[in-house]
Amino acid sequence: MLSRVADSIYWMGRYIERAENIARLVEVNLQLLLDFQDVDDEKLKEHWDPLIRSTGDEEHFFESYDIANSDSVLEFLTFDRENPNSVISCVNAARENARMVRDQITQEMWETLNKLYLFLKSDGARRMYDKAIHDFYAEIKEHSHLFLGLAEATVSRTEGYDFLQVGTFLERADKTTRILDIKYHMLLPSVNDVGGAIDVAQWIAILRSASAYEAYHQIYVTDVIPAKIAELLIFSETFPRSIRYCVKELNDRLHDISGCPMANYSNEAERLCGRLLSELNYGSVEEVFSEGLHEYLDRIQERLNEIGGSTYKAYMFLPPVDMAGEIQVQQQQ
Amino acid sequence: MHFENYQTEDFFDEMFEAPGKVRPHYAKLAERFARLSDEEFDQKRQAVDLSFLRAGVTFTVYSDNQGTERIMPFDLIPRIIPASEWDYIERGLKQRMEALNLFLHDIYHDQKILKDGIIPPSYVLSSKDFRREMMGVDVPKNLYIHICGTDLIRDADGQYLVLEDNGRCPSGVSYVLENRAAMRRAFPNMFPRAGVRPVEHYAEDLLKMLKYISPTQEREPTVVVLTPGVYNSAYFEHCFLARQMGVEIVEGRDLVVRDSKVYMRTTKGLKQVDVIYRRINDDFLDPSVFNADSVLGVPGIYNAVRAGTIGLANAIGTGVADDKVMYYFVPRMIKYYLNQDPILPNVETYLPSEKEDYDYVIENMEKLVVKAANEAGGYGMLLGPWATKEEIETFRAAVKENPRNYIAQNPISLSRHPTYCNELGFEGRHIDFRPYIICGEKISITPGGLTRVALRKGSLVVNSSQGGGAKDSWVLYGEE
């Protein structure tokens, strides 16, 4: 497969997954808002600030907006073309990448992505957003699910599929760390509120944004306990949005691409990914909390970035052609 | 939907012999449309437009910096060609292709046709698309034009005429296939009974030809489509064809030349390429030989061609046969190489660079169509009878300045076809026809083609960049 094509497929996977996860984050925050009493500006700010901080785009946000409230944060995360990580920017980028590899993806996948793009560009999208905002984000998630489902059901298991999965799972692992990290940024009114109604509501929201609410209750027939939630979202071997699950998929796909046997590595990406997977396989939630959840998640995000970077170097990086040099060489022949 | 008020006026109408009198090969279609209510027709029209947009069957218009994607306006009434007419077109085009390929081989080798005085050498050698670099270079199977989209028109008597040979990188074939798919969706029940020949094997024929021109036959040849990139207006088509053939679509930066062999850069290292279907013009193909500023091309492709390690479709230097002045000589080529009379006639053409034609062209410019020899897409053209005084004077000056760069033709009253014109209902609109020809082991012509229609009333310009639309084109198994 062409290196350039692998690169586009990888980014197509990442961007569509990113768009979906933004929709998830936003939707849950909206639901949380419904549980509040006496909403004022200060409370709203406390409510929306963590969302911006968890995306890592807070600097960018405060360049364009003065205050974090429903309007500004939603606009920033959804329709703001200046924000490269808004839903619309992600969908545009996914589609641009898809356009470059249209010969590699199936007609159905392309049409799904294109439909989402056309929808977001249409006046209908704005109307739906104004009138039925939950439907709006549900629409984005649905298209993303359809896209992933089509990839499962229609794409041959060759290199292209592997690169798509690498992009998808890398992004998903990263976004799960960010969803979990949101709770770190959310302030409770006082220390006494730990374990109280608001605290529980916030943790439930975290579960919901990772589609993990049902999984949690199936696995831990118990109340909402923060340590268990962290355990599920970081270490679960079976829940498909947990960090460990995503990294395992990532590791499998990287080995599929190279053909290198498991437990060995043939390049830096495989080495880093294998090491991270071991850490997750043998880690415990007690260790996480003793290190500090936020610090731990930060470290995982860095590791994921390194894996992404070394995958790029191993397969997709094209040393730019030195045109003048090439021309000279060819003219001498 | 009916055609009661439809007027043919003084034109050759494809569907009606006279008002109210349908030609036999359109009878079934007329019957089907008669049973269609206005609402149904409207629904189908919108459904087709939407499906084009969703599938991304678009071309890009760069009127603003955003680059707007537009669909080509599609007219639901197909253009129909009965078997006997198609047979005639096919014979004519095959003959023409054979002659053109012999001509290209000749002028890049012995130049017998010039030495024998059939074509004045200056015309060939002064063509800006004549590539001296190709002199004495052998190309696989001696084929130069592998893919051709010849533009045909019909005059007031219904006679088919060749308007131009597009032997460089003709585009539009994806529309032929997509238009047919859209028609099948819109009228699923009509097809089994209409006796329409399929066009869907185009990509298969194309791939077969591309493999045929591979310099190596020991292993399965690696074929690629070379595109200028995602911002090219025909990018959709490049992808479409690559996907249908199941081959890689590459950009210039994906290819490198080492030891006069072409390689593509893959996730597993360099892989040798055997055949390139290129959709980049000669000028931009190889910056080490042609336009040095090109960032789209691949330095060294020419060396690979010369070394015979790569099959390139179309070959470098076919543009000289596309030159509108050379068009004038195609009937002579047919006579010279094949010893036959041309089956499909040219439009009567004057060469201002010849003394006797020069005076006639300069004096009668307001009656003539004048074209620049090397332009395409409906640009660089004067439609004398419809032009303003200033336009005529501009062209008169330009022709005097450089007569070699122009040809002139008598205006042809293009045939018309019933076309849906919004609130006006059905009206006659001028059309042309571009069938797609593949020259490999044998010459095959996809039974169908792109019928372009000038949607503006009275307009003769069918180019999509200038307000043209398209129709599905049906070639029938039989006569009706």
PDB file of N, CA and C in Angstrom, chain A residues 1-6 81 95-96 98-107 110-111 114-115 117-118 121 159 163 256-258 314-316 318-321 323 326-331 333, chain B residues 53-58 60 69 230-231 235-236 239 242-243 247-251 253-260 264-268 287-289 292 294-297 299-300 303 306:
ATOM      1  N   MET A   1       0.835  -1.193   0.000  1.00  0.00           N
ATOM      2  CA  MET A   1       0.000   0.000   0.000  1.00  0.00           C
ATOM      3  C   MET A   1       0.875   1.250   0.000  1.00  0.00           C
ATOM      4  N   LEU A   2       0.434   2.284  -0.740  1.00  0.00           N
ATOM      5  CA  LEU A   2       1.208   3.527  -0.778  1.00  0.00           C
ATOM      6  C   LEU A   2       1.270   4.149   0.609  1.00  0.00           C
ATOM      7  N   SER A   3       2.414   4.692   0.964  1.00  0.00           N
ATOM      8  CA  SER A   3       2.568   5.337   2.269  1.00  0.00           C
ATOM      9  C   SER A   3       1.581   6.484   2.438  1.00  0.00           C
ATOM     10  N   ARG A   4       1.403   7.251   1.368  1.00  0.00           N
ATOM     11  CA  ARG A   4       0.486   8.379   1.435  1.00  0.00           C
ATOM     12  C   ARG A   4      -0.940   7.905   1.708  1.00  0.00           C
ATOM     13  N   VAL A   5      -1.293   6.782   1.090  1.00  0.00           N
ATOM     14  CA  VAL A   5      -2.635   6.243   1.262  1.00  0.00           C
ATOM     15  C   VAL A   5      -2.823   5.737   2.688  1.00  0.00           C
ATOM     16  N   ALA A   6      -1.805   5.046   3.226  1.00  0.00           N
ATOM     17  CA  ALA A   6      -1.879   4.564   4.602  1.00  0.00           C
ATOM     18  C   ALA A   6      -2.109   5.749   5.544  1.00  0.00           C
ATOM     19  N   ARG A  81     -15.121  26.479  12.609  1.00  0.00           N
ATOM     20  CA  ARG A  81     -14.140  25.972  11.643  1.00  0.00           C
ATOM     21  C   ARG A  81     -12.709  26.383  12.006  1.00  0.00           C
ATOM     22  N   ARG A  95     -13.395  13.590   5.650  1.00  0.00           N
ATOM     23  CA  ARG A  95     -13.866  13.478   4.274  1.00  0.00           C
ATOM     24  C   ARG A  95     -12.755  13.809   3.276  1.00  0.00           C
ATOM     25  N   GLU A  96     -11.963  14.826   3.576  1.00  0.00           N
ATOM     26  CA  GLU A  96     -10.851  15.158   2.679  1.00  0.00           C
ATOM     27  C   GLU A  96      -9.906  13.958   2.552  1.00  0.00           C
ATOM     28  N   ALA A  98     -10.745  10.860   3.095  1.00  0.00           N
ATOM     29  CA  ALA A  98     -11.482   9.806   2.393  1.00  0.00           C
ATOM     30  C   ALA A  98     -11.443  10.049   0.889  1.00  0.00           C
ATOM     31  N   ARG A  99     -11.529  11.319   0.499  1.00  0.00           N
ATOM     32  CA  ARG A  99     -11.489  11.672  -0.914  1.00  0.00           C
ATOM     33  C   ARG A  99     -10.177  11.222  -1.552  1.00  0.00           C
ATOM     34  N   MET A 100      -9.098  11.294  -0.759  1.00  0.00           N
ATOM     35  CA  MET A 100      -7.806  10.903  -1.314  1.00  0.00           C
ATOM     36  C   MET A 100      -7.676   9.392  -1.422  1.00  0.00           C
ATOM     37  N   VAL A 101      -8.514   8.670  -0.719  1.00  0.00           N
ATOM     38  CA  VAL A 101      -8.389   7.202  -0.738  1.00  0.00           C
ATOM     39  C   VAL A 101      -9.704   6.549  -1.129  1.00  0.00           C
ATOM     40  N   ARG A 102     -10.449   7.246  -1.984  1.00  0.00           N
ATOM     41  CA  ARG A 102     -11.761   6.710  -2.347  1.00  0.00           C
ATOM     42  C   ARG A 102     -11.668   5.352  -2.979  1.00  0.00           C
ATOM     43  N   ASP A 103     -10.530   5.069  -3.580  1.00  0.00           N
ATOM     44  CA  ASP A 103     -10.390   3.756  -4.200  1.00  0.00           C
ATOM     45  C   ASP A 103     -10.147   2.674  -3.153  1.00  0.00           C
ATOM     46  N   GLN A 104      -9.877   3.076  -1.909  1.00  0.00           N
ATOM     47  CA  GLN A 104      -9.540   2.087  -0.883  1.00  0.00           C
ATOM     48  C   GLN A 104     -10.720   1.764   0.027  1.00  0.00           C
ATOM     49  N   ILE A 105     -11.690   2.661   0.096  1.00  0.00           N
ATOM     50  CA  ILE A 105     -12.829   2.403   0.970  1.00  0.00           C
ATOM     51  C   ILE A 105     -14.038   2.069   0.109  1.00  0.00           C
ATOM     52  N   THR A 106     -15.036   1.463   0.728  1.00  0.00           N
ATOM     53  CA  THR A 106     -16.175   1.053  -0.083  1.00  0.00           C
ATOM     54  C   THR A 106     -17.091   2.245  -0.344  1.00  0.00           C
ATOM     55  N   GLN A 107     -17.854   2.108  -1.403  1.00  0.00           N
ATOM     56  CA  GLN A 107     -18.824   3.129  -1.793  1.00  0.00           C
ATOM     57  C   GLN A 107     -19.719   3.511  -0.610  1.00  0.00           C
ATOM     58  N   TRP A 110     -17.936   5.716   1.935  1.00  0.00           N
ATOM     59  CA  TRP A 110     -17.787   7.068   1.402  1.00  0.00           C
ATOM     60  C   TRP A 110     -19.112   7.823   1.480  1.00  0.00           C
ATOM     61  N   GLU A 111     -20.190   7.165   1.092  1.00  0.00           N
ATOM     62  CA  GLU A 111     -21.475   7.872   1.073  1.00  0.00           C
ATOM     63  C   GLU A 111     -21.918   8.250   2.480  1.00  0.00           C
ATOM     64  N   ASN A 114     -19.877  11.244   3.401  1.00  0.00           N
ATOM     65  CA  ASN A 114     -20.280  12.393   2.594  1.00  0.00           C
ATOM     66  C   ASN A 114     -21.639  12.921   3.028  1.00  0.00           C
ATOM     67  N   LYS A 115     -22.534  12.017   3.397  1.00  0.00           N
ATOM     68  CA  LYS A 115     -23.857  12.430   3.875  1.00  0.00           C
ATOM     69  C   LYS A 115     -23.725  13.253   5.154  1.00  0.00           C
ATOM     70  N   TYR A 117     -21.163  14.951   6.055  1.00  0.00           N
ATOM     71  CA  TYR A 117     -20.561  16.231   5.662  1.00  0.00           C
ATOM     72  C   TYR A 117     -21.616  17.171   5.078  1.00  0.00           C
ATOM     73  N   LEU A 118     -22.429  16.644   4.173  1.00  0.00           N
ATOM     74  CA  LEU A 118     -23.459  17.473   3.544  1.00  0.00           C
ATOM     75  C   LEU A 118     -24.477  17.934   4.587  1.00  0.00           C
ATOM     76  N   LYS A 121     -23.106  20.790   6.661  1.00  0.00           N
ATOM     77  CA  LYS A 121     -23.029  22.029   5.885  1.00  0.00           C
ATOM     78  C   LYS A 121     -24.403  22.645   5.646  1.00  0.00           C
ATOM     79  N   GLU A 159      -4.142  -4.475   4.547  1.00  0.00           N
ATOM     80  CA  GLU A 159      -3.443  -3.366   5.186  1.00  0.00           C
ATOM     81  C   GLU A 159      -4.320  -2.147   5.437  1.00  0.00           C
ATOM     82  N   PHE A 163      -4.754  -0.109   8.977  1.00  0.00           N
ATOM     83  CA  PHE A 163      -4.426   1.289   9.251  1.00  0.00           C
ATOM     84  C   PHE A 163      -5.647   2.063   9.742  1.00  0.00           C
ATOM     85  N   ASP A 256      -0.320  -7.161  12.642  1.00  0.00           N
ATOM     86  CA  ASP A 256      -0.879  -7.617  11.361  1.00  0.00           C
ATOM     87  C   ASP A 256      -0.183  -6.907  10.200  1.00  0.00           C
ATOM     88  N   ILE A 257       0.056  -5.621  10.388  1.00  0.00           N
ATOM     89  CA  ILE A 257       0.661  -4.846   9.303  1.00  0.00           C
ATOM     90  C   ILE A 257       2.075  -5.354   9.000  1.00  0.00           C
ATOM     91  N   SER A 258       2.859  -5.579  10.049  1.00  0.00           N
ATOM     92  CA  SER A 258       4.259  -5.955   9.817  1.00  0.00           C
ATOM     93  C   SER A 258       4.423  -7.453   9.626  1.00  0.00           C
ATOM     94  N   ALA A 314       7.335   4.784  10.827  1.00  0.00           N
ATOM     95  CA  ALA A 314       7.605   3.450  10.301  1.00  0.00           C
ATOM     96  C   ALA A 314       6.964   3.223   8.931  1.00  0.00           C
ATOM     97  N   TYR A 315       5.780   3.787   8.720  1.00  0.00           N
ATOM     98  CA  TYR A 315       5.033   3.421   7.505  1.00  0.00           C
ATOM     99  C   TYR A 315       4.645   4.573   6.587  1.00  0.00           C
ATOM    100  N   MET A 316       4.403   5.746   7.171  1.00  0.00           N
ATOM    101  CA  MET A 316       3.742   6.770   6.373  1.00  0.00           C
ATOM    102  C   MET A 316       4.640   7.926   5.992  1.00  0.00           C
ATOM    103  N   LEU A 318       6.987  10.098   4.240  1.00  0.00           N
ATOM    104  CA  LEU A 318       7.660  10.135   2.954  1.00  0.00           C
ATOM    105  C   LEU A 318       8.733  11.205   3.035  1.00  0.00           C
ATOM    106  N   PRO A 319       9.980  10.834   2.964  1.00  0.00           N
ATOM    107  CA  PRO A 319      10.969  11.911   2.896  1.00  0.00           C
ATOM    108  C   PRO A 319      10.666  12.725   1.641  1.00  0.00           C
ATOM    109  N   PRO A 320      10.496  14.030   1.766  1.00  0.00           N
ATOM    110  CA  PRO A 320      10.076  14.804   0.597  1.00  0.00           C
ATOM    111  C   PRO A 320      11.079  14.642  -0.544  1.00  0.00           C
ATOM    112  N   VAL A 321      10.532  14.550  -1.756  1.00  0.00           N
ATOM    113  CA  VAL A 321      11.404  14.393  -2.920  1.00  0.00           C
ATOM    114  C   VAL A 321      12.159  15.691  -3.152  1.00  0.00           C
ATOM    115  N   MET A 323      13.157  17.744  -5.610  1.00  0.00           N
ATOM    116  CA  MET A 323      12.830  17.871  -7.035  1.00  0.00           C
ATOM    117  C   MET A 323      14.051  18.295  -7.849  1.00  0.00           C
ATOM    118  N   GLU A 326      16.519  15.507  -8.161  1.00  0.00           N
ATOM    119  CA  GLU A 326      16.016  14.436  -9.036  1.00  0.00           C
ATOM    120  C   GLU A 326      16.135  14.846 -10.502  1.00  0.00           C
ATOM    121  N   ILE A 327      15.726  16.097 -10.770  1.00  0.00           N
ATOM    122  CA  ILE A 327      15.744  16.578 -12.152  1.00  0.00           C
ATOM    123  C   ILE A 327      17.163  16.524 -12.701  1.00  0.00           C
ATOM    124  N   GLN A 328      18.097  16.950 -11.866  1.00  0.00           N
ATOM    125  CA  GLN A 328      19.484  16.968 -12.307  1.00  0.00           C
ATOM    126  C   GLN A 328      19.974  15.553 -12.615  1.00  0.00           C
ATOM    127  N   VAL A 329      19.683  14.641 -11.699  1.00  0.00           N
ATOM    128  CA  VAL A 329      20.117  13.255 -11.897  1.00  0.00           C
ATOM    129  C   VAL A 329      19.537  12.693 -13.192  1.00  0.00           C
ATOM    130  N   GLN A 330      18.229  12.943 -13.402  1.00  0.00           N
ATOM    131  CA  GLN A 330      17.573  12.367 -14.576  1.00  0.00           C
ATOM    132  C   GLN A 330      18.101  12.977 -15.872  1.00  0.00           C
ATOM    133  N   GLN A 331      18.439  14.262 -15.819  1.00  0.00           N
ATOM    134  CA  GLN A 331      18.905  14.911 -17.043  1.00  0.00           C
ATOM    135  C   GLN A 331      20.291  14.427 -17.448  1.00  0.00           C
ATOM    136  N   GLN A 333      21.170  11.363 -17.389  1.00  0.00           N
ATOM    137  CA  GLN A 333      21.127   9.988 -17.909  1.00  0.00           C
ATOM    138  C   GLN A 333      20.919   9.948 -19.409  1.00  0.00           C
TER     139      GLN A 333
ATOM    140  N   LEU B  53     -24.994  13.914  -5.787  1.00  0.00           N
ATOM    141  CA  LEU B  53     -24.339  14.722  -4.763  1.00  0.00           C
ATOM    142  C   LEU B  53     -23.796  13.831  -3.648  1.00  0.00           C
ATOM    143  N   ARG B  54     -24.609  12.884  -3.233  1.00  0.00           N
ATOM    144  CA  ARG B  54     -24.190  12.016  -2.130  1.00  0.00           C
ATOM    145  C   ARG B  54     -23.032  11.132  -2.525  1.00  0.00           C
ATOM    146  N   ALA B  55     -23.096  10.612  -3.744  1.00  0.00           N
ATOM    147  CA  ALA B  55     -22.017   9.732  -4.182  1.00  0.00           C
ATOM    148  C   ALA B  55     -20.762  10.537  -4.492  1.00  0.00           C
ATOM    149  N   GLY B  56     -20.901  11.879  -4.500  1.00  0.00           N
ATOM    150  CA  GLY B  56     -19.741  12.714  -4.791  1.00  0.00           C
ATOM    151  C   GLY B  56     -19.376  12.697  -6.260  1.00  0.00           C
ATOM    152  N   VAL B  57     -20.389  12.499  -7.134  1.00  0.00           N
ATOM    153  CA  VAL B  57     -20.136  12.552  -8.574  1.00  0.00           C
ATOM    154  C   VAL B  57     -20.131  14.021  -8.959  1.00  0.00           C
ATOM    155  N   THR B  58     -19.018  14.679  -8.688  1.00  0.00           N
ATOM    156  CA  THR B  58     -19.004  16.125  -8.825  1.00  0.00           C
ATOM    157  C   THR B  58     -17.756  16.583  -9.552  1.00  0.00           C
ATOM    158  N   THR B  60     -15.202  20.182  -9.603  1.00  0.00           N
ATOM    159  CA  THR B  60     -14.943  21.301  -8.720  1.00  0.00           C
ATOM    160  C   THR B  60     -14.845  22.585  -9.523  1.00  0.00           C
ATOM    161  N   GLU B  69     -18.033  22.159  -5.019  1.00  0.00           N
ATOM    162  CA  GLU B  69     -18.279  20.935  -5.769  1.00  0.00           C
ATOM    163  C   GLU B  69     -19.669  20.996  -6.371  1.00  0.00           C
ATOM    164  N   VAL B 230      -6.067  15.624  -5.561  1.00  0.00           N
ATOM    165  CA  VAL B 230      -7.435  15.725  -5.095  1.00  0.00           C
ATOM    166  C   VAL B 230      -8.084  17.047  -5.520  1.00  0.00           C
ATOM    167  N   TYR B 231      -7.258  18.033  -5.869  1.00  0.00           N
ATOM    168  CA  TYR B 231      -7.835  19.323  -6.252  1.00  0.00           C
ATOM    169  C   TYR B 231      -8.106  19.434  -7.746  1.00  0.00           C
ATOM    170  N   TYR B 235     -10.834  14.738 -10.441  1.00  0.00           N
ATOM    171  CA  TYR B 235     -10.305  13.782  -9.467  1.00  0.00           C
ATOM    172  C   TYR B 235     -11.285  12.639  -9.209  1.00  0.00           C
ATOM    173  N   PHE B 236     -12.556  13.006  -9.152  1.00  0.00           N
ATOM    174  CA  PHE B 236     -13.558  11.961  -8.930  1.00  0.00           C
ATOM    175  C   PHE B 236     -13.408  10.836  -9.948  1.00  0.00           C
ATOM    176  N   CYS B 239     -10.321   8.517  -9.411  1.00  0.00           N
ATOM    177  CA  CYS B 239     -10.580   7.550  -8.342  1.00  0.00           C
ATOM    178  C   CYS B 239     -11.554   6.481  -8.798  1.00  0.00           C
ATOM    179  N   ALA B 242      -9.795   4.008 -11.006  1.00  0.00           N
ATOM    180  CA  ALA B 242      -8.855   3.185 -10.244  1.00  0.00           C
ATOM    181  C   ALA B 242      -9.619   2.148  -9.422  1.00  0.00           C
ATOM    182  N   ARG B 243     -10.717   2.598  -8.815  1.00  0.00           N
ATOM    183  CA  ARG B 243     -11.492   1.704  -7.964  1.00  0.00           C
ATOM    184  C   ARG B 243     -12.117   0.598  -8.794  1.00  0.00           C
ATOM    185  N   VAL B 247      -6.928  -0.905  -9.081  1.00  0.00           N
ATOM    186  CA  VAL B 247      -5.500  -0.579  -9.089  1.00  0.00           C
ATOM    187  C   VAL B 247      -5.269   0.650  -8.219  1.00  0.00           C
ATOM    188  N   GLU B 248      -4.003   0.921  -7.914  1.00  0.00           N
ATOM    189  CA  GLU B 248      -3.675   2.062  -7.054  1.00  0.00           C
ATOM    190  C   GLU B 248      -3.855   3.362  -7.828  1.00  0.00           C
ATOM    191  N   ILE B 249      -4.293   4.396  -7.105  1.00  0.00           N
ATOM    192  CA  ILE B 249      -4.266   5.726  -7.681  1.00  0.00           C
ATOM    193  C   ILE B 249      -3.100   6.457  -7.038  1.00  0.00           C
ATOM    194  N   VAL B 250      -2.204   6.987  -7.856  1.00  0.00           N
ATOM    195  CA  VAL B 250      -0.998   7.592  -7.301  1.00  0.00           C
ATOM    196  C   VAL B 250      -0.892   9.056  -7.715  1.00  0.00           C
ATOM    197  N   GLU B 251      -0.188   9.820  -6.918  1.00  0.00           N
ATOM    198  CA  GLU B 251       0.188  11.175  -7.284  1.00  0.00           C
ATOM    199  C   GLU B 251       1.670  11.159  -7.631  1.00  0.00           C
ATOM    200  N   ARG B 253       4.147  12.538  -6.333  1.00  0.00           N
ATOM    201  CA  ARG B 253       5.066  12.362  -5.204  1.00  0.00           C
ATOM    202  C   ARG B 253       5.122  10.925  -4.690  1.00  0.00           C
ATOM    203  N   ASP B 254       4.204  10.072  -5.159  1.00  0.00           N
ATOM    204  CA  ASP B 254       4.261   8.664  -4.751  1.00  0.00           C
ATOM    205  C   ASP B 254       5.232   7.855  -5.610  1.00  0.00           C
ATOM    206  N   LEU B 255       5.676   8.461  -6.717  1.00  0.00           N
ATOM    207  CA  LEU B 255       6.517   7.718  -7.651  1.00  0.00           C
ATOM    208  C   LEU B 255       7.945   8.258  -7.658  1.00  0.00           C
ATOM    209  N   VAL B 256       8.895   7.370  -7.842  1.00  0.00           N
ATOM    210  CA  VAL B 256      10.274   7.795  -8.090  1.00  0.00           C
ATOM    211  C   VAL B 256      10.824   6.937  -9.230  1.00  0.00           C
ATOM    212  N   VAL B 257      11.826   7.483  -9.924  1.00  0.00           N
ATOM    213  CA  VAL B 257      12.471   6.729 -10.992  1.00  0.00           C
ATOM    214  C   VAL B 257      13.900   6.433 -10.561  1.00  0.00           C
ATOM    215  N   ARG B 258      14.262   5.142 -10.621  1.00  0.00           N
ATOM    216  CA  ARG B 258      15.631   4.713 -10.301  1.00  0.00           C
ATOM    217  C   ARG B 258      16.101   3.784 -11.404  1.00  0.00           C
ATOM    218  N   ASP B 259      17.285   4.053 -11.952  1.00  0.00           N
ATOM    219  CA  ASP B 259      17.824   3.233 -13.045  1.00  0.00           C
ATOM    220  C   ASP B 259      16.803   3.084 -14.166  1.00  0.00           C
ATOM    221  N   SER B 260      16.159   4.193 -14.514  1.00  0.00           N
ATOM    222  CA  SER B 260      15.166   4.206 -15.601  1.00  0.00           C
ATOM    223  C   SER B 260      14.003   3.249 -15.380  1.00  0.00           C
ATOM    224  N   MET B 264       6.818   2.866  -7.014  1.00  0.00           N
ATOM    225  CA  MET B 264       5.973   3.624  -6.095  1.00  0.00           C
ATOM    226  C   MET B 264       6.406   3.363  -4.660  1.00  0.00           C
ATOM    227  N   ARG B 265       6.180   4.351  -3.839  1.00  0.00           N
ATOM    228  CA  ARG B 265       6.663   4.280  -2.462  1.00  0.00           C
ATOM    229  C   ARG B 265       5.552   3.740  -1.564  1.00  0.00           C
ATOM    230  N   THR B 266       5.755   2.539  -1.078  1.00  0.00           N
ATOM    231  CA  THR B 266       4.699   1.898  -0.291  1.00  0.00           C
ATOM    232  C   THR B 266       5.140   1.731   1.153  1.00  0.00           C
ATOM    233  N   THR B 267       4.219   1.247   1.954  1.00  0.00           N
ATOM    234  CA  THR B 267       4.523   0.994   3.366  1.00  0.00           C
ATOM    235  C   THR B 267       5.584  -0.101   3.503  1.00  0.00           C
ATOM    236  N   LYS B 268       5.796  -0.866   2.444  1.00  0.00           N
ATOM    237  CA  LYS B 268       6.801  -1.928   2.504  1.00  0.00           C
ATOM    238  C   LYS B 268       8.014  -1.613   1.630  1.00  0.00           C
ATOM    239  N   PRO B 287       9.234  16.886 -15.070  1.00  0.00           N
ATOM    240  CA  PRO B 287       9.903  18.188 -15.000  1.00  0.00           C
ATOM    241  C   PRO B 287      11.364  18.142 -15.431  1.00  0.00           C
ATOM    242  N   SER B 288      11.935  16.952 -15.590  1.00  0.00           N
ATOM    243  CA  SER B 288      13.329  16.937 -16.039  1.00  0.00           C
ATOM    244  C   SER B 288      13.423  17.096 -17.551  1.00  0.00           C
ATOM    245  N   VAL B 289      12.282  16.976 -18.250  1.00  0.00           N
ATOM    246  CA  VAL B 289      12.300  17.124 -19.705  1.00  0.00           C
ATOM    247  C   VAL B 289      11.378  18.246 -20.154  1.00  0.00           C
ATOM    248  N   ALA B 292       9.735  22.491 -16.200  1.00  0.00           N
ATOM    249  CA  ALA B 292      10.583  22.224 -15.028  1.00  0.00           C
ATOM    250  C   ALA B 292       9.917  22.663 -13.734  1.00  0.00           C
ATOM    251  N   SER B 294       6.890  22.011 -12.900  1.00  0.00           N
ATOM    252  CA  SER B 294       5.801  21.125 -12.501  1.00  0.00           C
ATOM    253  C   SER B 294       6.124  20.412 -11.199  1.00  0.00           C
ATOM    254  N   VAL B 295       5.217  20.519 -10.244  1.00  0.00           N
ATOM    255  CA  VAL B 295       5.402  19.758  -9.001  1.00  0.00           C
ATOM    256  C   VAL B 295       4.490  18.535  -9.003  1.00  0.00           C
ATOM    257  N   LEU B 296       3.708  18.375 -10.076  1.00  0.00           N
ATOM    258  CA  LEU B 296       2.769  17.257 -10.145  1.00  0.00           C
ATOM    259  C   LEU B 296       3.435  16.019 -10.728  1.00  0.00           C
ATOM    260  N   GLY B 297       4.505  16.242 -11.501  1.00  0.00           N
ATOM    261  CA  GLY B 297       5.056  15.162 -12.291  1.00  0.00           C
ATOM    262  C   GLY B 297       6.127  14.371 -11.558  1.00  0.00           C
ATOM    263  N   PRO B 299      10.122  13.288 -12.046  1.00  0.00           N
ATOM    264  CA  PRO B 299      11.353  13.412 -12.825  1.00  0.00           C
ATOM    265  C   PRO B 299      11.834  12.040 -13.249  1.00  0.00           C
ATOM    266  N   GLY B 300      12.055  11.865 -14.559  1.00  0.00           N
ATOM    267  CA  GLY B 300      12.607  10.593 -15.022  1.00  0.00           C
ATOM    268  C   GLY B 300      11.633   9.680 -15.735  1.00  0.00           C
ATOM    269  N   ASN B 303      12.716   9.136 -19.197  1.00  0.00           N
ATOM    270  CA  ASN B 303      13.822   8.186 -19.320  1.00  0.00           C
ATOM    271  C   ASN B 303      13.326   6.742 -19.281  1.00  0.00           C
ATOM    272  N   ARG B 306      11.789   5.929 -22.596  1.00  0.00           N
ATOM    273  CA  ARG B 306      12.828   5.716 -23.607  1.00  0.00           C
ATOM    274  C   ARG B 306      13.518   4.367 -23.396  1.00  0.00           C
TER     275      ARG B 306
END
